[in-house]
Amino acid sequence: MSVINADYLNLPGSYLFSEIARRVSAHAASNPARKLIRLGIGDVTSPLPPSVIRALHKAVDEQADAAGFRGYGPEQGYAFLREAVVADAFKGHGIEADEIFVSDGAKCDIGNLQELFSSDSRVAITDPVYPVYADSNVMAGRGGAPDADGRFAGIIYMPCTADKDFIPELPRERPDIIYLCYPNNPTGGVLRRNELKKWVDYAREQESVIFFDAAYEAFIADADVPHSIYEIEGAREVAVEFRSYSKMAGFTGLRCGYAVVPRTLLCRNARGAMQKTALHGLWMRRQTTKYNGCPYIVQRAAEAAHSPEGKGECAALVAAYMRNAGLIREGFVRKGLTVSGGVNAPYVWLRLPEDADSWDFFDRLLREAGIVGTPGAGFGPSGKGCFRLTGFGNAADTEEAMERLAAFSL
Ligand SMILES: *Cc1c(COP(=O)(O)O)cnc(C)c1O
């Protein structure tokens, strides 16, 4: 009989959003007339910007004649997009076009890049957290079995709580890989320049690698919040950065993102060994073996998001989502709750009164106000007693949700 990879048996069974969907459809079935307002899942709702749509149409038409037709493309992405990315997003940060690896989104890159590290690597993640960081390491055998709280013995957890501005403390135990996501999903927290520098310096000192998830870079409003980790001196020796067109340009369905893997990022060939290898060559080898590239037409669409017109349109999308986030933030502040996020990120993170159970609050907000949010417990043990709402709904629905909230008793 064939035997499965037992590491997969250590994964939590029910994915957070399937449990939410189950409760929402049960509620909808018994209250068919009620309009539900979904401010739960981190998916965008606005259509793609006009310049992206034009670029898509043009690229599709190119495929209809022999001169414009494209077959397999370079696995790491077309030069036109890699060059547009560097010129638009990394000017002055010492990043070259051949250090950009285009993909079909940041989730795959974040989930896959850990493959380049030894299986006994220790990984540190913030808590609460985007579930992909922990789960992909559990699949790779680095987690072990979870305890009653859902914490894996092999993972170093760094609690991020409101009293510390959602900034983790440097771990006491040395990690090989550190996952940082700023602006943060789910808390909306940020790392300002001096804070991010502390992490880069720590990683250099400890010879750790930082996986920097910058999926929400476009939502940054404050001037002292770095848009890229490469704004910090020395980061090119210790950090990989992940970016995505999903939230800033509406590509959650179209699919495009990229990983920045600097040539200067080296890791030891074995513990204690002197010889080092660049991650860049290994990631190229991995991608050319297991991946065949993001579609040409999608890369043309992504390129359009870097044009002056495309940038303006994306900025308008982001501004509309941030306006919603601001309304949600104000709505809950008026209810007297401790609220964070919604300033440099489209997420609003609530501390529930008297540490109420986040699933109970989810059920009550759904039942009494018809609003769907996300229980904080779904993002990790430190998310218990917290709740996430997103600015990704449309403006009218978000306004209506806040009117309903005004009449809701906490
Ligand atoms: C949405 C999101 C991403 C982007 O994922 P894609 O695969 O590019 O759609 C990455 N990281 C975090 C934390 C996210 O919330």
mmCIF file of C-alpha atoms in Angstrom, residues 157-395:
data_model
loop_
_atom_site.group_PDB
_atom_site.id
_atom_site.type_symbol
_atom_site.label_atom_id
_atom_site.label_comp_id
_atom_site.label_asym_id
_atom_site.label_seq_id
_atom_site.Cartn_x
_atom_site.Cartn_y
_atom_site.Cartn_z
ATOM 1 C CA TYR A 157 6.068 31.912 17.741
ATOM 2 C CA MET A 158 6.512 35.646 18.205
ATOM 3 C CA PRO A 159 3.358 37.116 19.824
ATOM 4 C CA CYS A 160 2.182 40.440 18.355
ATOM 5 C CA THR A 161 -0.264 42.229 20.591
ATOM 6 C CA ALA A 162 -1.852 45.667 20.676
ATOM 7 C CA ASP A 163 0.089 46.773 23.776
ATOM 8 C CA LYS A 164 3.331 46.327 21.799
ATOM 9 C CA ASP A 165 1.951 47.909 18.596
ATOM 10 C CA PHE A 166 1.919 44.441 16.982
ATOM 11 C CA ILE A 167 5.720 44.469 16.798
ATOM 12 C CA PRO A 168 7.307 41.159 17.768
ATOM 13 C CA GLU A 169 10.273 40.975 20.133
ATOM 14 C CA LEU A 170 13.494 39.490 18.778
ATOM 15 C CA PRO A 171 13.234 35.744 19.445
ATOM 16 C CA ARG A 172 15.246 34.309 22.343
ATOM 17 C CA GLU A 173 16.079 31.221 20.338
ATOM 18 C CA ARG A 174 17.977 31.705 17.057
ATOM 19 C CA PRO A 175 15.797 31.123 13.954
ATOM 20 C CA ASP A 176 17.129 30.186 10.488
ATOM 21 C CA ILE A 177 14.153 31.800 8.754
ATOM 22 C CA ILE A 178 12.092 34.751 10.021
ATOM 23 C CA TYR A 179 8.719 35.535 8.415
ATOM 24 C CA LEU A 180 7.713 39.192 8.589
ATOM 25 C CA CYS A 181 4.574 40.603 6.958
ATOM 26 C CA TYR A 182 4.310 44.410 7.073
ATOM 27 C CA PRO A 183 1.908 46.150 6.672
ATOM 28 C CA ASN A 184 0.401 43.193 8.464
ATOM 29 C CA ASN A 185 -2.479 40.912 7.681
ATOM 30 C CA PRO A 186 -4.439 40.483 9.976
ATOM 31 C CA THR A 187 -3.515 43.216 12.496
ATOM 32 C CA GLY A 188 -2.855 46.150 10.137
ATOM 33 C CA GLY A 189 0.359 46.832 12.104
ATOM 34 C CA VAL A 190 3.522 48.270 10.521
ATOM 35 C CA LEU A 191 7.258 48.233 11.108
ATOM 36 C CA ARG A 192 8.721 51.719 10.952
ATOM 37 C CA ARG A 193 12.201 52.254 9.571
ATOM 38 C CA ASN A 194 14.026 51.950 12.922
ATOM 39 C CA GLU A 195 12.085 48.776 13.802
ATOM 40 C CA LEU A 196 12.720 47.086 10.464
ATOM 41 C CA LYS A 197 16.414 47.991 10.739
ATOM 42 C CA LYS A 198 16.518 46.130 14.064
ATOM 43 C CA TRP A 199 15.359 42.974 12.288
ATOM 44 C CA VAL A 200 17.807 43.337 9.405
ATOM 45 C CA ASP A 201 20.678 43.874 11.861
ATOM 46 C CA TYR A 202 19.538 40.877 13.918
ATOM 47 C CA ALA A 203 19.347 38.652 10.815
ATOM 48 C CA ARG A 204 22.866 39.725 9.779
ATOM 49 C CA GLU A 205 24.233 39.033 13.238
ATOM 50 C CA GLN A 206 22.482 35.648 13.553
ATOM 51 C CA GLU A 207 22.945 34.636 9.883
ATOM 52 C CA SER A 208 19.187 34.212 9.563
ATOM 53 C CA VAL A 209 17.147 34.849 6.406
ATOM 54 C CA ILE A 210 14.101 37.145 6.462
ATOM 55 C CA PHE A 211 11.096 36.288 4.302
ATOM 56 C CA PHE A 212 9.559 39.762 3.952
ATOM 57 C CA ASP A 213 5.949 39.685 2.767
ATOM 58 C CA ALA A 214 5.177 43.115 1.291
ATOM 59 C CA ALA A 215 1.785 42.225 -0.230
ATOM 60 C CA TYR A 216 0.285 45.398 1.306
ATOM 61 C CA GLU A 217 3.081 47.798 0.385
ATOM 62 C CA ALA A 218 0.752 49.928 -1.764
ATOM 63 C CA PHE A 219 -1.463 50.664 1.267
ATOM 64 C CA ILE A 220 1.269 52.440 3.243
ATOM 65 C CA ALA A 221 0.369 56.032 4.087
ATOM 66 C CA ASP A 222 2.951 57.019 6.724
ATOM 67 C CA ALA A 223 6.288 58.381 5.477
ATOM 68 C CA ASP A 224 8.450 56.521 8.000
ATOM 69 C CA VAL A 225 7.154 53.080 7.000
ATOM 70 C CA PRO A 226 9.518 51.485 4.433
ATOM 71 C CA HIS A 227 7.882 50.174 1.250
ATOM 72 C CA SER A 228 10.631 47.619 0.713
ATOM 73 C CA ILE A 229 13.016 45.888 3.095
ATOM 74 C CA TYR A 230 15.819 46.862 0.676
ATOM 75 C CA GLU A 231 15.449 50.443 1.871
ATOM 76 C CA ILE A 232 17.363 49.174 4.922
ATOM 77 C CA GLU A 233 21.109 48.932 4.559
ATOM 78 C CA GLY A 234 22.414 45.376 4.496
ATOM 79 C CA ALA A 235 19.021 43.797 3.672
ATOM 80 C CA ARG A 236 20.265 42.524 0.305
ATOM 81 C CA GLU A 237 22.472 40.039 2.195
ATOM 82 C CA VAL A 238 19.685 38.633 4.382
ATOM 83 C CA ALA A 239 16.233 39.166 2.892
ATOM 84 C CA VAL A 240 13.902 37.851 0.224
ATOM 85 C CA GLU A 241 10.885 40.083 -0.504
ATOM 86 C CA PHE A 242 7.480 38.995 -1.815
ATOM 87 C CA ARG A 243 5.168 41.299 -3.719
ATOM 88 C CA SER A 244 1.775 40.757 -5.298
ATOM 89 C CA TYR A 245 -0.544 42.522 -7.743
ATOM 90 C CA SER A 246 -3.523 40.923 -5.954
ATOM 91 C CA LYS A 247 -4.567 43.609 -3.515
ATOM 92 C CA MET A 248 -3.053 46.733 -5.110
ATOM 93 C CA ALA A 249 -4.245 46.112 -8.679
ATOM 94 C CA GLY A 250 -7.138 43.672 -8.226
ATOM 95 C CA PHE A 251 -5.271 40.585 -9.551
ATOM 96 C CA THR A 252 -6.628 38.037 -7.031
ATOM 97 C CA GLY A 253 -8.295 36.190 -9.922
ATOM 98 C CA LEU A 254 -5.834 37.090 -12.681
ATOM 99 C CA ARG A 255 -2.779 35.952 -10.624
ATOM 100 C CA CYS A 256 0.612 37.666 -10.695
ATOM 101 C CA GLY A 257 3.291 38.459 -8.148
ATOM 102 C CA TYR A 258 7.037 38.211 -7.764
ATOM 103 C CA ALA A 259 9.822 37.317 -5.367
ATOM 104 C CA VAL A 260 12.976 39.411 -5.082
ATOM 105 C CA VAL A 261 15.970 37.121 -4.493
ATOM 106 C CA PRO A 262 19.162 39.220 -4.411
ATOM 107 C CA ARG A 263 22.338 37.622 -5.767
ATOM 108 C CA THR A 264 24.090 38.789 -2.601
ATOM 109 C CA LEU A 265 21.968 36.524 -0.355
ATOM 110 C CA LEU A 266 24.174 33.551 0.590
ATOM 111 C CA CYS A 267 23.561 30.614 2.925
ATOM 112 C CA ARG A 268 25.966 28.023 4.321
ATOM 113 C CA ASN A 269 26.147 24.638 2.556
ATOM 114 C CA ALA A 270 25.890 22.800 5.908
ATOM 115 C CA ARG A 271 25.808 23.787 9.572
ATOM 116 C CA GLY A 272 29.306 24.952 10.438
ATOM 117 C CA ALA A 273 30.526 24.715 6.818
ATOM 118 C CA MET A 274 32.577 27.592 5.396
ATOM 119 C CA GLN A 275 31.280 27.194 1.856
ATOM 120 C CA LYS A 276 28.209 29.236 0.914
ATOM 121 C CA THR A 277 25.711 29.137 -1.942
ATOM 122 C CA ALA A 278 23.576 31.941 -3.356
ATOM 123 C CA LEU A 279 19.827 31.374 -3.017
ATOM 124 C CA HIS A 280 19.388 33.140 -6.368
ATOM 125 C CA GLY A 281 20.804 30.240 -8.437
ATOM 126 C CA LEU A 282 18.901 27.639 -6.422
ATOM 127 C CA TRP A 283 15.585 29.473 -6.785
ATOM 128 C CA MET A 284 16.192 29.746 -10.536
ATOM 129 C CA ARG A 285 16.903 25.992 -10.617
ATOM 130 C CA ARG A 286 13.775 25.262 -8.593
ATOM 131 C CA GLN A 287 11.501 27.476 -10.667
ATOM 132 C CA THR A 288 12.802 26.209 -14.018
ATOM 133 C CA THR A 289 12.163 22.636 -12.825
ATOM 134 C CA LYS A 290 8.769 22.952 -11.149
ATOM 135 C CA TYR A 291 7.191 26.051 -12.722
ATOM 136 C CA ASN A 292 6.578 27.182 -16.285
ATOM 137 C CA GLY A 293 5.958 30.848 -15.792
ATOM 138 C CA CYS A 294 3.114 33.310 -15.406
ATOM 139 C CA PRO A 295 1.084 33.671 -18.653
ATOM 140 C CA TYR A 296 2.366 36.269 -21.129
ATOM 141 C CA ILE A 297 -0.963 38.082 -21.251
ATOM 142 C CA VAL A 298 -1.016 38.369 -17.446
ATOM 143 C CA GLN A 299 2.536 39.718 -17.371
ATOM 144 C CA ARG A 300 1.497 42.373 -19.922
ATOM 145 C CA ALA A 301 -1.414 43.236 -17.623
ATOM 146 C CA ALA A 302 0.980 43.528 -14.661
ATOM 147 C CA GLU A 303 3.300 45.713 -16.738
ATOM 148 C CA ALA A 304 0.360 48.066 -17.361
ATOM 149 C CA ALA A 305 -0.065 48.462 -13.600
ATOM 150 C CA HIS A 306 3.401 50.098 -13.584
ATOM 151 C CA SER A 307 2.572 52.643 -16.307
ATOM 152 C CA PRO A 308 1.810 56.191 -15.148
ATOM 153 C CA GLU A 309 -1.863 55.739 -16.018
ATOM 154 C CA GLY A 310 -2.050 52.286 -14.429
ATOM 155 C CA LYS A 311 -0.411 53.547 -11.276
ATOM 156 C CA GLY A 312 -2.981 56.306 -10.968
ATOM 157 C CA GLU A 313 -5.821 53.818 -11.395
ATOM 158 C CA CYS A 314 -4.324 51.413 -8.827
ATOM 159 C CA ALA A 315 -3.841 54.280 -6.384
ATOM 160 C CA ALA A 316 -7.543 55.128 -6.765
ATOM 161 C CA LEU A 317 -8.509 51.508 -5.999
ATOM 162 C CA VAL A 318 -6.304 51.497 -2.925
ATOM 163 C CA ALA A 319 -7.713 54.864 -1.788
ATOM 164 C CA ALA A 320 -11.286 53.554 -2.073
ATOM 165 C CA TYR A 321 -10.472 50.450 0.006
ATOM 166 C CA MET A 322 -8.668 52.588 2.558
ATOM 167 C CA ARG A 323 -11.682 54.894 2.808
ATOM 168 C CA ASN A 324 -13.790 51.818 3.665
ATOM 169 C CA ALA A 325 -11.203 50.705 6.206
ATOM 170 C CA GLY A 326 -11.320 54.181 7.747
ATOM 171 C CA LEU A 327 -15.134 53.992 8.057
ATOM 172 C CA ILE A 328 -14.913 50.599 9.751
ATOM 173 C CA ARG A 329 -12.228 51.875 12.060
ATOM 174 C CA GLU A 330 -14.278 54.925 13.069
ATOM 175 C CA GLY A 331 -17.424 52.825 13.441
ATOM 176 C CA PHE A 332 -15.818 50.548 16.018
ATOM 177 C CA VAL A 333 -13.978 53.376 17.772
ATOM 178 C CA ARG A 334 -17.410 54.979 18.282
ATOM 179 C CA LYS A 335 -18.525 51.729 19.898
ATOM 180 C CA GLY A 336 -15.710 52.204 22.376
ATOM 181 C CA LEU A 337 -13.518 49.307 21.229
ATOM 182 C CA THR A 338 -9.720 49.224 21.062
ATOM 183 C CA VAL A 339 -9.148 49.336 17.321
ATOM 184 C CA SER A 340 -5.951 49.080 15.267
ATOM 185 C CA GLY A 341 -5.099 48.966 11.576
ATOM 186 C CA GLY A 342 -7.023 50.714 8.821
ATOM 187 C CA VAL A 343 -4.324 53.383 8.385
ATOM 188 C CA ASN A 344 -1.449 51.712 6.497
ATOM 189 C CA ALA A 345 -3.336 48.516 5.692
ATOM 190 C CA PRO A 346 -6.886 47.619 4.586
ATOM 191 C CA TYR A 347 -7.391 45.537 7.744
ATOM 192 C CA VAL A 348 -9.083 46.682 10.937
ATOM 193 C CA TRP A 349 -8.280 44.615 14.013
ATOM 194 C CA LEU A 350 -10.544 44.757 17.049
ATOM 195 C CA ARG A 351 -9.880 43.853 20.639
ATOM 196 C CA LEU A 352 -13.203 42.408 21.816
ATOM 197 C CA PRO A 353 -14.711 43.639 25.096
ATOM 198 C CA GLU A 354 -13.805 41.447 28.066
ATOM 199 C CA ASP A 355 -11.838 39.131 25.788
ATOM 200 C CA ALA A 356 -15.041 37.741 24.310
ATOM 201 C CA ASP A 357 -14.595 34.546 22.319
ATOM 202 C CA SER A 358 -13.982 35.571 18.703
ATOM 203 C CA TRP A 359 -16.193 32.817 17.246
ATOM 204 C CA ASP A 360 -19.062 33.848 19.567
ATOM 205 C CA PHE A 361 -18.645 37.448 18.405
ATOM 206 C CA PHE A 362 -18.580 36.261 14.796
ATOM 207 C CA ASP A 363 -21.916 34.456 15.304
ATOM 208 C CA ARG A 364 -23.524 37.412 17.077
ATOM 209 C CA LEU A 365 -22.388 40.023 14.527
ATOM 210 C CA LEU A 366 -23.705 37.755 11.779
ATOM 211 C CA ARG A 367 -27.027 37.051 13.521
ATOM 212 C CA GLU A 368 -27.785 40.530 14.849
ATOM 213 C CA ALA A 369 -26.207 42.811 12.211
ATOM 214 C CA GLY A 370 -25.829 40.559 9.158
ATOM 215 C CA ILE A 371 -22.111 41.422 8.965
ATOM 216 C CA VAL A 372 -19.496 38.786 8.193
ATOM 217 C CA GLY A 373 -16.036 39.292 9.697
ATOM 218 C CA THR A 374 -13.186 36.950 10.613
ATOM 219 C CA PRO A 375 -12.551 35.580 14.123
ATOM 220 C CA GLY A 376 -9.067 36.450 15.343
ATOM 221 C CA ALA A 377 -8.549 32.939 16.706
ATOM 222 C CA GLY A 378 -8.321 31.747 13.100
ATOM 223 C CA PHE A 379 -4.979 33.551 12.721
ATOM 224 C CA GLY A 380 -3.283 32.002 15.737
ATOM 225 C CA PRO A 381 -3.525 31.716 19.527
ATOM 226 C CA SER A 382 -2.698 35.422 20.063
ATOM 227 C CA GLY A 383 -5.707 36.304 17.907
ATOM 228 C CA LYS A 384 -8.141 34.961 20.510
ATOM 229 C CA GLY A 385 -10.361 37.755 21.776
ATOM 230 C CA CYS A 386 -9.739 39.712 18.550
ATOM 231 C CA PHE A 387 -11.644 40.162 15.294
ATOM 232 C CA ARG A 388 -10.688 41.211 11.737
ATOM 233 C CA LEU A 389 -12.683 43.283 9.260
ATOM 234 C CA THR A 390 -11.509 44.386 5.829
ATOM 235 C CA GLY A 391 -11.925 47.457 3.668
ATOM 236 C CA PHE A 392 -12.236 45.307 0.527
ATOM 237 C CA GLY A 393 -16.043 45.519 0.336
ATOM 238 C CA ASN A 394 -17.724 48.168 -1.786
ATOM 239 C CA ALA A 395 -18.345 51.631 -0.366
#
